[in-house]
Coordinates of C-alpha atoms (C1' of nucleotides) in Angstrom, one line a residue:
Chain A
M9 CA 108.4 -48.4 74.7
T10 CA 106.7 -49.6 71.5
S11 CA 107.4 -53.1 70.2
T12 CA 107.3 -54.8 66.8
M13 CA 108.3 -58.4 66.0
Q14 CA 110.9 -58.8 63.3
K15 CA 113.5 -61.3 62.2
G16 CA 116.9 -61.4 60.7
F17 CA 117.9 -57.8 60.1
A18 CA 119.1 -56.6 63.5
F19 CA 122.3 -58.5 63.3
T20 CA 124.4 -56.3 61.0
R21 CA 126.0 -54.0 63.6
L22 CA 126.5 -57.0 65.9
A23 CA 128.3 -58.7 63.1
D24 CA 130.6 -55.6 62.7
H25 CA 131.2 -55.7 66.4
L26 CA 132.0 -59.4 66.5
A27 CA 134.1 -59.2 63.4
S28 CA 136.2 -56.5 65.0
L29 CA 137.3 -59.0 67.6
A30 CA 138.0 -62.0 65.5
E31 CA 137.1 -63.5 62.1
L32 CA 133.5 -64.5 61.4
T33 CA 132.9 -67.3 59.0
D34 CA 130.1 -67.3 56.5
G35 CA 128.5 -70.0 58.6
D36 CA 128.6 -67.8 61.6
L37 CA 126.9 -65.0 59.7
E38 CA 124.3 -67.4 58.6
L39 CA 123.5 -68.4 62.1
L40 CA 123.3 -64.7 63.2
T41 CA 120.8 -63.9 60.4
A42 CA 118.4 -66.3 62.1
M43 CA 118.3 -64.1 65.1
P44 CA 114.7 -63.7 66.4
A45 CA 114.1 -60.2 67.8
V46 CA 111.5 -58.1 69.4
I47 CA 112.2 -54.4 68.7
G48 CA 111.8 -51.9 71.5
H49 CA 111.9 -48.1 71.5
F50 CA 113.0 -46.3 74.6
A51 CA 112.9 -42.7 75.7
P52 CA 115.8 -40.9 77.5
H53 CA 116.3 -42.2 81.0
D54 CA 114.0 -45.2 80.6
Q55 CA 115.1 -48.2 82.5
L56 CA 115.4 -51.3 80.4
F57 CA 116.2 -53.5 83.3
R58 CA 116.6 -52.8 87.0
K59 CA 119.0 -54.2 89.5
M60 CA 118.0 -57.7 90.6
D61 CA 116.0 -58.3 87.4
Q62 CA 116.4 -61.8 85.9
P63 CA 115.6 -61.2 82.2
S64 CA 115.3 -64.2 79.8
R65 CA 116.3 -62.0 76.8
C66 CA 119.4 -60.0 75.9
C67 CA 119.3 -56.5 74.6
L68 CA 121.1 -55.9 71.3
L69 CA 121.4 -52.2 70.9
L70 CA 120.4 -51.0 67.5
Q71 CA 120.3 -47.2 67.8
G72 CA 121.3 -44.7 70.5
Y73 CA 123.2 -45.4 73.7
L74 CA 122.5 -47.4 76.9
C75 CA 124.5 -47.4 80.1
W76 CA 124.8 -49.5 83.2
K77 CA 124.2 -47.3 86.2
S78 CA 124.5 -48.1 89.9
H79 CA 121.1 -47.4 91.3
D80 CA 122.1 -45.8 94.6
L81 CA 125.0 -43.7 93.5
G82 CA 124.2 -43.0 89.9
Q83 CA 127.7 -43.9 88.7
I84 CA 127.8 -45.1 85.1
T85 CA 130.1 -48.1 84.8
S86 CA 129.9 -48.5 81.0
I87 CA 128.2 -47.2 77.9
A88 CA 126.8 -49.4 75.1
V89 CA 126.9 -48.3 71.5
P90 CA 124.9 -49.9 68.6
G91 CA 126.0 -53.5 68.0
D92 CA 126.7 -54.0 71.7
I93 CA 124.9 -56.6 73.9
P94 CA 125.3 -54.9 77.3
D95 CA 123.7 -57.7 79.2
L96 CA 125.3 -60.7 77.5
H97 CA 126.7 -61.8 80.8
A98 CA 123.1 -62.5 82.0
L99 CA 123.2 -65.6 79.9
L100 CA 125.3 -67.2 82.7
A101 CA 124.8 -64.9 85.7
P102 CA 121.1 -64.0 85.4
R103 CA 120.7 -61.6 88.3
L104 CA 121.6 -58.1 87.3
E105 CA 123.7 -56.0 89.6
A106 CA 122.8 -52.6 88.2
S107 CA 120.2 -50.8 86.1
L108 CA 120.4 -50.6 82.3
V109 CA 119.3 -47.1 81.3
A110 CA 118.8 -45.4 78.0
L111 CA 121.0 -42.3 77.4
G112 CA 118.8 -40.4 75.0
P113 CA 116.3 -42.3 72.7
A114 CA 117.3 -45.8 72.0
V115 CA 116.2 -48.7 69.8
V116 CA 116.8 -52.2 71.1
A117 CA 116.4 -55.7 69.8
F118 CA 115.4 -58.2 72.5
V119 CA 116.8 -61.6 71.7
P120 CA 116.0 -64.7 73.7
H121 CA 118.9 -66.1 75.7
S122 CA 118.1 -69.4 74.1
F123 CA 119.2 -68.0 70.7
F124 CA 122.7 -67.3 72.0
H125 CA 122.9 -70.7 73.7
E126 CA 122.0 -72.2 70.4
I127 CA 124.5 -70.4 68.3
A128 CA 127.2 -71.0 70.9
S129 CA 126.7 -74.7 70.7
A130 CA 126.5 -74.7 67.0
S131 CA 129.7 -72.8 66.4
L132 CA 132.9 -73.0 68.3
N133 CA 134.0 -69.9 66.6
L134 CA 131.0 -67.9 67.6
R135 CA 131.4 -69.2 71.2
R136 CA 134.9 -67.8 71.2
N137 CA 133.7 -64.6 69.7
L138 CA 131.1 -64.1 72.4
A139 CA 133.7 -64.8 75.0
L140 CA 135.9 -62.1 73.4
V141 CA 133.0 -59.7 73.8
S142 CA 133.2 -60.3 77.5
L143 CA 137.0 -59.9 77.5
A144 CA 136.8 -56.7 75.6
E145 CA 134.4 -55.4 78.1
N146 CA 136.8 -56.4 80.8
A147 CA 139.6 -54.5 79.1
R148 CA 137.4 -51.4 78.8
L149 CA 136.4 -51.6 82.5
R150 CA 140.1 -51.8 83.5
D151 CA 140.9 -48.9 81.3
W152 CA 138.0 -47.0 82.9
I153 CA 139.4 -47.7 86.3
I154 CA 142.7 -46.3 85.3
N155 CA 140.9 -43.3 83.9
L156 CA 138.9 -42.6 87.0
G157 CA 141.8 -43.4 89.3
S158 CA 144.7 -41.8 87.7
R159 CA 143.7 -38.9 85.5
D160 CA 142.3 -35.5 86.0
S161 CA 138.8 -34.6 84.8
L162 CA 139.7 -33.0 81.5
T163 CA 141.7 -36.1 80.6
R164 CA 138.8 -38.3 81.7
A165 CA 136.2 -36.6 79.6
A166 CA 138.5 -36.5 76.6
H167 CA 139.3 -40.2 77.0
L168 CA 135.6 -41.1 77.2
I169 CA 134.9 -39.2 74.0
C170 CA 137.9 -40.9 72.3
E171 CA 136.7 -44.3 73.4
L172 CA 133.1 -43.7 72.2
T173 CA 134.4 -42.4 68.9
A174 CA 136.6 -45.4 68.4
R175 CA 133.8 -47.8 69.1
L176 CA 131.3 -46.0 67.0
R177 CA 133.8 -46.1 64.0
I178 CA 133.8 -49.9 64.3
V179 CA 130.1 -50.1 63.6
G180 CA 130.2 -47.3 61.0
L181 CA 128.6 -44.6 63.1
A182 CA 131.4 -42.0 63.4
K183 CA 131.9 -41.1 59.8
D184 CA 133.7 -37.8 59.2
N185 CA 134.4 -37.7 63.0
R186 CA 130.8 -36.8 63.6
F187 CA 128.3 -38.7 65.7
A188 CA 125.1 -38.3 67.5
S189 CA 125.3 -37.3 71.2
P190 CA 121.7 -37.4 72.5
F191 CA 123.0 -37.8 76.1
T192 CA 123.4 -34.8 78.4
Q193 CA 126.4 -33.2 80.0
S194 CA 125.2 -34.7 83.2
D195 CA 125.4 -38.1 81.7
L196 CA 129.0 -37.5 80.7
A197 CA 129.6 -36.3 84.3
S198 CA 128.1 -39.5 85.7
A199 CA 130.4 -41.5 83.6
C200 CA 133.5 -39.5 84.4
A201 CA 132.6 -39.2 88.1
I202 CA 132.6 -35.5 88.1
S203 CA 129.9 -33.0 88.9
A204 CA 127.6 -31.7 86.1
V205 CA 128.9 -28.2 86.7
H206 CA 132.4 -29.3 86.2
A207 CA 131.6 -31.4 83.2
N208 CA 130.2 -28.2 81.6
R209 CA 133.4 -26.3 82.3
I210 CA 135.4 -29.1 80.8
I211 CA 133.4 -29.3 77.6
Q212 CA 133.8 -25.5 77.3
E213 CA 137.6 -26.0 77.7
L214 CA 137.5 -28.7 74.9
R215 CA 135.6 -26.3 72.7
R216 CA 138.0 -23.5 73.6
R217 CA 140.9 -25.6 72.5
Q218 CA 139.0 -26.3 69.2
V219 CA 139.3 -30.1 69.5
L220 CA 135.5 -30.6 69.2
T221 CA 132.1 -29.0 68.8
W222 CA 129.1 -30.3 70.6
Q223 CA 125.8 -28.8 69.5
A224 CA 122.4 -29.9 68.3
R225 CA 122.9 -33.3 69.9
T226 CA 125.9 -34.0 67.7
I227 CA 129.6 -34.1 68.5
V228 CA 132.1 -33.3 65.8
I229 CA 135.8 -34.1 66.5
N230 CA 137.8 -31.3 64.9
D231 CA 141.2 -32.5 66.0
W232 CA 141.4 -36.2 66.6
Q233 CA 145.1 -36.2 67.4
A234 CA 144.8 -33.4 69.9
L235 CA 141.8 -35.1 71.6
C236 CA 143.7 -38.4 71.9
R237 CA 146.7 -36.5 73.4
I238 CA 144.5 -34.7 75.9
G239 CA 142.7 -37.9 76.7
C240 CA 145.9 -40.1 76.9
F241 CA 144.0 -42.4 74.5
E242 CA 145.8 -45.1 72.6
P243 CA 143.5 -46.1 69.8
D244 CA 144.4 -49.8 69.8
Y245 CA 143.8 -50.7 73.4
L246 CA 140.4 -52.2 72.7
G247 CA 142.4 -54.9 71.2
P248 CA 140.8 -55.6 67.8
R249 CA 142.2 -58.9 66.6
N250 CA 144.2 -59.4 69.7
V251 CA 143.5 -63.0 69.6
A252 CA 144.6 -66.5 69.1
A253 CA 148.1 -66.2 67.8
P254 CA 149.9 -69.3 69.1
R255 CA 153.4 -68.2 70.0
Q256 CA 156.5 -69.5 71.7
P257 CA 156.4 -69.3 75.4
V258 CA 158.3 -66.2 76.5
M259 CA 160.7 -67.2 79.2
R260 CA 161.2 -64.6 81.8
A261 CA 164.5 -64.0 83.4
A262 CA 162.7 -64.6 86.7
E263 CA 161.8 -68.1 85.7
L264 CA 165.5 -68.9 85.2
G265 CA 166.3 -67.9 88.8
L266 CA 167.8 -64.6 87.7
S267 CA 165.5 -62.5 89.7
A268 CA 168.4 -60.8 91.5
L269 CA 169.9 -59.7 88.2
R270 CA 167.1 -57.3 87.3
Chain B
M23 CA 162.1 -66.6 91.2
T24 CA 162.9 -70.2 92.1
S25 CA 161.0 -73.0 90.3
T26 CA 160.1 -76.6 91.0
M27 CA 158.0 -78.9 89.0
Q28 CA 155.0 -80.4 90.7
K29 CA 151.8 -82.0 89.8
G30 CA 148.3 -82.3 91.2
F31 CA 148.2 -80.4 94.4
A32 CA 147.9 -76.7 93.4
F33 CA 144.3 -77.1 92.5
T34 CA 142.7 -77.0 95.9
R35 CA 142.2 -73.3 96.4
L36 CA 141.2 -73.0 92.8
A37 CA 138.5 -75.6 93.4
D38 CA 137.3 -73.6 96.4
H39 CA 137.2 -70.6 94.2
L40 CA 135.3 -72.3 91.3
A41 CA 132.9 -74.0 93.7
S42 CA 132.0 -70.6 95.1
L43 CA 130.6 -69.7 91.7
A44 CA 128.8 -72.9 90.7
E45 CA 128.7 -76.6 91.6
L46 CA 131.7 -78.7 90.7
T47 CA 131.1 -82.3 89.9
D48 CA 133.5 -85.1 91.1
G49 CA 134.5 -85.5 87.4
D50 CA 135.5 -81.8 87.3
L51 CA 137.6 -82.2 90.4
E52 CA 139.2 -85.2 88.9
L53 CA 140.1 -83.2 85.8
L54 CA 141.6 -80.4 88.0
T55 CA 143.8 -82.8 89.9
A56 CA 145.6 -83.6 86.7
M57 CA 146.8 -80.0 86.5
P58 CA 150.5 -79.8 85.6
A59 CA 152.2 -76.9 87.3
V60 CA 155.6 -75.3 87.6
I61 CA 155.8 -73.6 90.9
G62 CA 157.4 -70.1 91.1
H63 CA 158.3 -67.9 94.0
F64 CA 158.4 -64.2 93.6
A65 CA 159.6 -61.3 95.8
P66 CA 157.7 -58.1 96.5
H67 CA 157.3 -55.9 93.4
D68 CA 158.6 -58.6 91.0
Q69 CA 156.8 -58.5 87.7
L70 CA 155.4 -61.8 86.6
F71 CA 154.4 -60.5 83.2
R72 CA 154.8 -57.1 81.5
K73 CA 152.5 -55.3 79.3
M74 CA 152.6 -56.7 75.7
D75 CA 153.9 -60.1 76.9
Q76 CA 152.2 -63.1 75.3
P77 CA 152.6 -65.9 77.8
S78 CA 151.7 -69.5 77.0
R79 CA 150.9 -70.3 80.6
C80 CA 148.4 -69.0 83.2
C81 CA 149.4 -68.1 86.7
L82 CA 147.4 -69.8 89.4
L83 CA 148.1 -67.9 92.6
L84 CA 148.9 -70.2 95.5
Q85 CA 150.1 -67.8 98.2
G86 CA 150.3 -64.1 98.6
Y87 CA 148.8 -61.4 96.4
L88 CA 149.3 -60.3 92.8
C89 CA 147.9 -57.2 91.1
W90 CA 147.4 -55.9 87.6
K91 CA 149.0 -52.5 87.4
S92 CA 149.1 -50.0 84.6
H93 CA 152.7 -49.5 83.8
D94 CA 152.7 -45.8 83.2
L95 CA 150.3 -44.5 85.9
G96 CA 150.8 -47.2 88.5
Q97 CA 147.1 -47.6 89.0
I98 CA 146.2 -51.0 90.3
T99 CA 143.1 -52.3 88.5
S100 CA 142.6 -55.6 90.4
I101 CA 144.1 -57.7 93.1
A102 CA 144.4 -61.5 93.0
V103 CA 144.1 -63.7 96.0
P104 CA 145.1 -67.4 96.3
G105 CA 142.9 -69.5 94.1
D106 CA 142.7 -66.8 91.4
I107 CA 144.0 -67.0 87.9
P108 CA 144.5 -63.4 87.1
D109 CA 145.5 -63.9 83.5
L110 CA 142.9 -66.4 82.6
H111 CA 141.7 -64.1 79.8
A112 CA 145.1 -64.6 78.1
L113 CA 143.8 -67.9 76.9
L114 CA 141.7 -66.1 74.3
A115 CA 143.3 -62.7 74.2
P116 CA 147.0 -63.4 74.5
R117 CA 148.5 -59.9 74.5
L118 CA 148.6 -58.5 78.0
E119 CA 147.4 -54.9 78.5
A120 CA 149.1 -54.3 81.9
S121 CA 151.8 -55.7 84.2
L122 CA 151.2 -58.5 86.7
V123 CA 153.1 -57.6 89.8
A124 CA 153.6 -59.4 93.2
L125 CA 152.3 -57.5 96.2
G126 CA 154.6 -58.9 98.9
P127 CA 156.1 -62.4 98.5
A128 CA 154.0 -64.7 96.3
V129 CA 153.9 -68.3 95.2
V130 CA 152.4 -69.1 91.8
A131 CA 151.7 -72.3 89.9
F132 CA 152.3 -71.8 86.1
V133 CA 149.8 -73.9 84.2
P134 CA 150.0 -74.3 80.4
H135 CA 147.1 -72.7 78.5
S136 CA 146.6 -76.1 76.9
F137 CA 145.5 -77.6 80.2
F138 CA 142.6 -75.1 80.4
H139 CA 141.7 -75.7 76.8
E140 CA 141.6 -79.4 77.5
I141 CA 139.4 -79.3 80.6
A142 CA 137.1 -76.8 78.9
S143 CA 136.5 -79.2 76.1
A144 CA 136.2 -82.2 78.4
S145 CA 133.6 -80.6 80.7
L146 CA 130.8 -78.3 79.8
N147 CA 130.4 -77.6 83.4
L148 CA 134.0 -76.5 83.9
R149 CA 133.8 -74.4 80.8
R150 CA 130.9 -72.6 82.3
N151 CA 132.7 -72.3 85.6
L152 CA 135.7 -70.6 83.9
A153 CA 133.4 -68.3 82.1
L154 CA 131.9 -67.4 85.5
V155 CA 135.4 -66.5 86.8
S156 CA 135.6 -63.9 84.0
L157 CA 132.1 -62.6 84.8
A158 CA 132.8 -62.4 88.5
E159 CA 135.9 -60.4 87.6
N160 CA 133.7 -58.2 85.5
A161 CA 131.4 -57.6 88.4
R162 CA 134.3 -56.7 90.7
L163 CA 135.7 -54.3 88.1
R164 CA 132.3 -52.6 87.9
D165 CA 132.1 -52.4 91.6
W166 CA 135.6 -50.9 91.7
I167 CA 134.5 -48.2 89.2
I168 CA 131.7 -47.3 91.4
N169 CA 134.1 -47.2 94.3
L170 CA 136.6 -45.0 92.6
G171 CA 134.0 -42.8 91.0
S172 CA 131.4 -42.3 93.7
R173 CA 132.9 -42.7 97.2
D174 CA 135.3 -40.8 99.4
S175 CA 138.7 -42.2 100.2
L176 CA 137.8 -43.6 103.6
T177 CA 134.9 -45.5 102.1
R178 CA 137.1 -46.7 99.2
A179 CA 139.8 -48.1 101.5
A180 CA 137.3 -49.8 103.8
H181 CA 135.5 -51.3 100.7
L182 CA 138.7 -52.7 99.4
I183 CA 139.5 -54.3 102.7
C184 CA 136.0 -55.7 102.9
E185 CA 136.3 -57.2 99.4
L186 CA 139.6 -58.7 100.1
T187 CA 138.3 -60.2 103.3
A188 CA 135.3 -61.7 101.6
R189 CA 137.4 -63.3 98.9
L190 CA 140.0 -64.6 101.3
R191 CA 137.2 -66.3 103.3
I192 CA 136.1 -68.2 100.3
V193 CA 139.5 -69.9 100.0
G194 CA 139.8 -70.3 103.8
L195 CA 142.4 -67.6 104.3
A196 CA 140.6 -65.1 106.6
K197 CA 139.8 -67.3 109.6
D198 CA 139.0 -65.3 112.8
N199 CA 138.9 -62.2 110.6
R200 CA 142.6 -62.2 110.4
F201 CA 144.7 -62.4 107.3
A202 CA 148.2 -61.7 106.0
S203 CA 148.8 -58.2 104.6
P204 CA 152.3 -58.3 103.1
F205 CA 151.5 -55.4 100.8
T206 CA 152.3 -51.8 101.8
Q207 CA 150.1 -48.8 102.5
S208 CA 151.4 -47.4 99.1
D209 CA 149.9 -50.5 97.4
L210 CA 146.6 -49.8 99.1
A211 CA 146.9 -46.2 97.9
S212 CA 147.5 -47.3 94.3
A213 CA 144.4 -49.5 94.4
C214 CA 142.2 -46.8 95.9
A215 CA 143.7 -44.0 93.7
I216 CA 144.7 -41.9 96.6
S217 CA 148.2 -40.7 97.7
A218 CA 150.3 -42.8 100.0
V219 CA 150.2 -40.0 102.6
H220 CA 146.4 -40.0 102.6
A221 CA 146.2 -43.8 102.7
N222 CA 148.2 -43.6 105.9
R223 CA 145.8 -41.1 107.4
I224 CA 142.9 -43.3 106.5
I225 CA 144.3 -46.4 108.0
Q226 CA 144.9 -44.4 111.1
E227 CA 141.3 -43.4 111.1
L228 CA 140.2 -47.0 110.7
R229 CA 142.4 -47.9 113.6
R230 CA 141.1 -45.0 115.7
R231 CA 137.6 -46.2 115.1
Q232 CA 138.7 -49.6 116.3
V233 CA 137.4 -51.5 113.2
L234 CA 140.7 -53.0 112.4
T235 CA 144.3 -53.4 113.4
W236 CA 147.1 -53.7 110.9
Q237 CA 150.5 -54.6 112.2
A238 CA 153.3 -57.1 111.6
R239 CA 152.0 -57.6 108.1
T240 CA 148.7 -58.9 109.4
I241 CA 145.2 -57.3 109.3
V242 CA 142.7 -58.2 111.9
I243 CA 139.1 -57.0 111.4
N244 CA 137.8 -56.1 114.9
D245 CA 134.4 -55.0 113.8
W246 CA 133.2 -56.5 110.5
Q247 CA 129.8 -54.9 110.7
A248 CA 131.3 -51.4 111.2
L249 CA 133.8 -51.9 108.4
C250 CA 131.1 -53.0 106.0
R251 CA 129.1 -49.9 107.0
I252 CA 132.0 -47.6 106.5
G253 CA 132.9 -49.3 103.2
C254 CA 129.3 -49.5 101.9
F255 CA 130.0 -53.1 101.3
E256 CA 127.3 -55.6 100.6
P257 CA 128.8 -59.0 101.3
D258 CA 126.8 -60.8 98.6
Y259 CA 127.7 -58.7 95.6
L260 CA 130.4 -61.1 94.3
G261 CA 127.4 -63.2 93.4
P262 CA 128.2 -66.7 94.7
R263 CA 125.8 -69.0 93.1
N264 CA 124.2 -66.3 91.1
V265 CA 123.8 -68.7 88.2
A266 CA 121.7 -70.7 85.9
A267 CA 118.2 -70.4 87.5
P268 CA 115.8 -70.6 84.6
R269 CA 113.0 -68.2 85.3
Q270 CA 110.0 -66.8 83.7
P271 CA 110.6 -63.8 81.6
V272 CA 110.0 -60.6 83.5
M273 CA 107.8 -58.4 81.4
R274 CA 108.6 -54.8 81.9
A275 CA 105.8 -52.2 81.8
A276 CA 107.9 -50.6 79.0
E277 CA 107.5 -53.6 76.8
L278 CA 103.8 -53.3 76.9
G279 CA 103.9 -49.7 75.7
L280 CA 103.2 -48.3 79.2
S281 CA 106.4 -46.3 79.4
A282 CA 104.4 -43.1 80.0
L283 CA 102.8 -44.6 83.2
R284 CA 106.0 -44.8 85.1
Chain C
dC4 C1' 103.3 -20.5 75.0
dG5 C1' 104.3 -21.8 79.3
dT6 C1' 106.6 -25.9 81.6
dT7 C1' 110.4 -28.6 82.1
dC8 C1' 114.9 -30.0 81.1
dT9 C1' 119.5 -28.6 80.2
dA10 C1' 123.4 -25.5 80.0
dT11 C1' 126.1 -21.8 82.0
dT12 C1' 128.2 -18.7 85.4
dG13 C1' 130.2 -17.0 89.9
dA14 C1' 131.5 -17.5 94.8
dC15 C1' 132.6 -20.2 98.4
dT16 C1' 134.3 -24.6 100.5
dC17 C1' 136.6 -28.8 101.3
dG18 C1' 138.9 -33.2 100.5
dA19 C1' 143.0 -34.7 98.9
dT20 C1' 147.6 -33.7 97.0
dT21 C1' 152.2 -32.3 97.3
dC22 C1' 156.4 -31.4 99.5
dA23 C1' 159.4 -31.9 103.1
dA24 C1' 161.1 -33.9 107.0
dA25 C1' 161.4 -37.2 110.7
dC26 C1' 160.9 -41.5 112.4
dT27 C1' 160.7 -46.8 112.4
dA28 C1' 161.4 -51.4 110.8
dA29 C1' 163.8 -54.6 108.3
dG30 C1' 167.6 -56.3 106.1
dT31 C1' 172.7 -56.7 104.8
dG32 C1' 177.4 -57.2 105.5
dG33 C1' 181.5 -56.4 108.1
Chain D
dC20 C1' 176.0 -58.2 117.0
dC21 C1' 176.2 -53.7 115.6
dA22 C1' 176.6 -50.0 111.9
dC23 C1' 174.7 -48.9 107.7
dT24 C1' 171.3 -48.9 104.2
dT25 C1' 166.9 -49.1 102.3
dA26 C1' 162.0 -49.3 102.4
dG27 C1' 158.0 -48.1 104.6
dT28 C1' 155.3 -45.2 107.9
dT29 C1' 154.0 -40.9 110.2
dT30 C1' 153.5 -35.9 110.8
dG31 C1' 152.7 -30.9 109.5
dA32 C1' 151.8 -27.0 106.3
dA33 C1' 150.7 -25.0 102.0
dT34 C1' 148.1 -25.5 97.8
dC35 C1' 144.8 -26.9 94.4
dG36 C1' 141.3 -29.4 91.8
dA37 C1' 136.8 -30.2 92.0
dG38 C1' 132.4 -30.0 94.5
dT39 C1' 128.4 -27.5 96.2
dC40 C1' 125.1 -24.0 96.2
dA41 C1' 122.5 -20.6 94.0
dA42 C1' 120.9 -18.1 90.4
dT43 C1' 120.2 -17.3 85.4
dA44 C1' 119.9 -18.2 80.6
dG45 C1' 118.6 -21.1 76.9
dA46 C1' 116.3 -25.3 74.4
dA47 C1' 113.1 -28.6 73.8
dC48 C1' 108.6 -30.2 74.0
dG49 C1' 103.7 -31.0 74.6

DNA sequence: CGTTCTATTGACTCGATTCAAACTAAGTGG
DNA sequence: CCACTTAGTTTGAATCGAGTCAATAGAACG
């Protein structure tokens, strides 16, 4: 990794990401621009952190992809796209439970934990936004459990590609249904919990069905509708703006003692 | 469901749960005792909430088990034990993405969202504690992804039972390695993403190996060590007290530009 | 320009599913 | 209290999706 010290530009994709979850005020944006960052460049398969590390800085991903990978079994549990802070949870639970690995070349802004603590105390709204980042991750993890548990491998792979595409769009990186895919078929396999050989066969099947092309480290979605259908992907599940709408309590029949009627 | 209105007793297992994540002060306990609750009783397979519901109250589980279940595929993504608040995330992201279902008979305390907002503003420490609940869930979800993705079905089932046991111990419900199991083998299968038939064969295998008995809606762990071995379970992973220890930054070789040396 | 990843293909194997049927336990109501 | 119903468990046999192994082809990189 090579490092340079910079200040106040790395926040833009993060702002896109946060704004997709809930409004950001001008004051919040102001706070974000003050973000101090050390830029780091990583090569494919570089480990940014290892299991049991206790870093004092968060990684804000600027370019490329990172993943959390269980050290012993090699299972990928989540993939970070630019604008993500994959180790945000380390602010409160400092001991890492897995390794953070670069999928392809990656550029990262290291930001001191103290910065996030500061902006969280300065802005209730940002605090909520950061909490929503964690909840969105939670929703993605649940979705991934459903994917691994209940769907066949073709569906799994298609679903992963759909999810990646949807997230990349949010930060402006999937224009024209085209985005960089510097990761390998084996990486896809590790995420989908299938063998690399089988991953290859599935990608061929997706190509055969003309829903995507994947060459020269670039994926092009040729038929988004079809890919969503194959992947059982509902574009909204990441829950953009699924927040803070005070409503009337919904009284279940059950609560009225009518359980037997259902 | 039948309901009764009560106040100030439902918090004890919740306190055990929170205290397992980080210290609770006397002031925090005081705040918790003021918890207003409507008690609800549910029968097996009752739905407490459905996908897309927007409840104004959280469920604090008092007795039994609840699970989040994807409506279409039936996959269980997590199981709640007494002391858990499975829908805590609905405080910030009110639209539910799955159904909350009772596994066996269950007793729940419904607590208004406003109560949690109040104690969170009253105590920084409790706020952090509630955030840790979410992070612990996050860690469990990741662990479950590894389980579903990378381990065979015997290991998966053993792992689930280990995890349940560990969590029940925290709230005092697995004394003598014995705990209630009102859920069915099909429920276990839905959590482990295997067929009910296969779940049955696996339970028989665990019985044959004398690591547990499961009869009369009760599981007894006869050989905890062996069960952990079969389930690849590391008892500490839930991260009790994995918090807030300010440390020196760990400088990776990568950051010093020594990536090539590794 | 060779070395090293990565992608591709075929053959064989195996864990897990599915289907079907029988059996057991647990209610429920007459 | 027993007959009846329903839910859950157990068993066997056939089938299939996906893994593994092994070998080759192609791309990328120093």
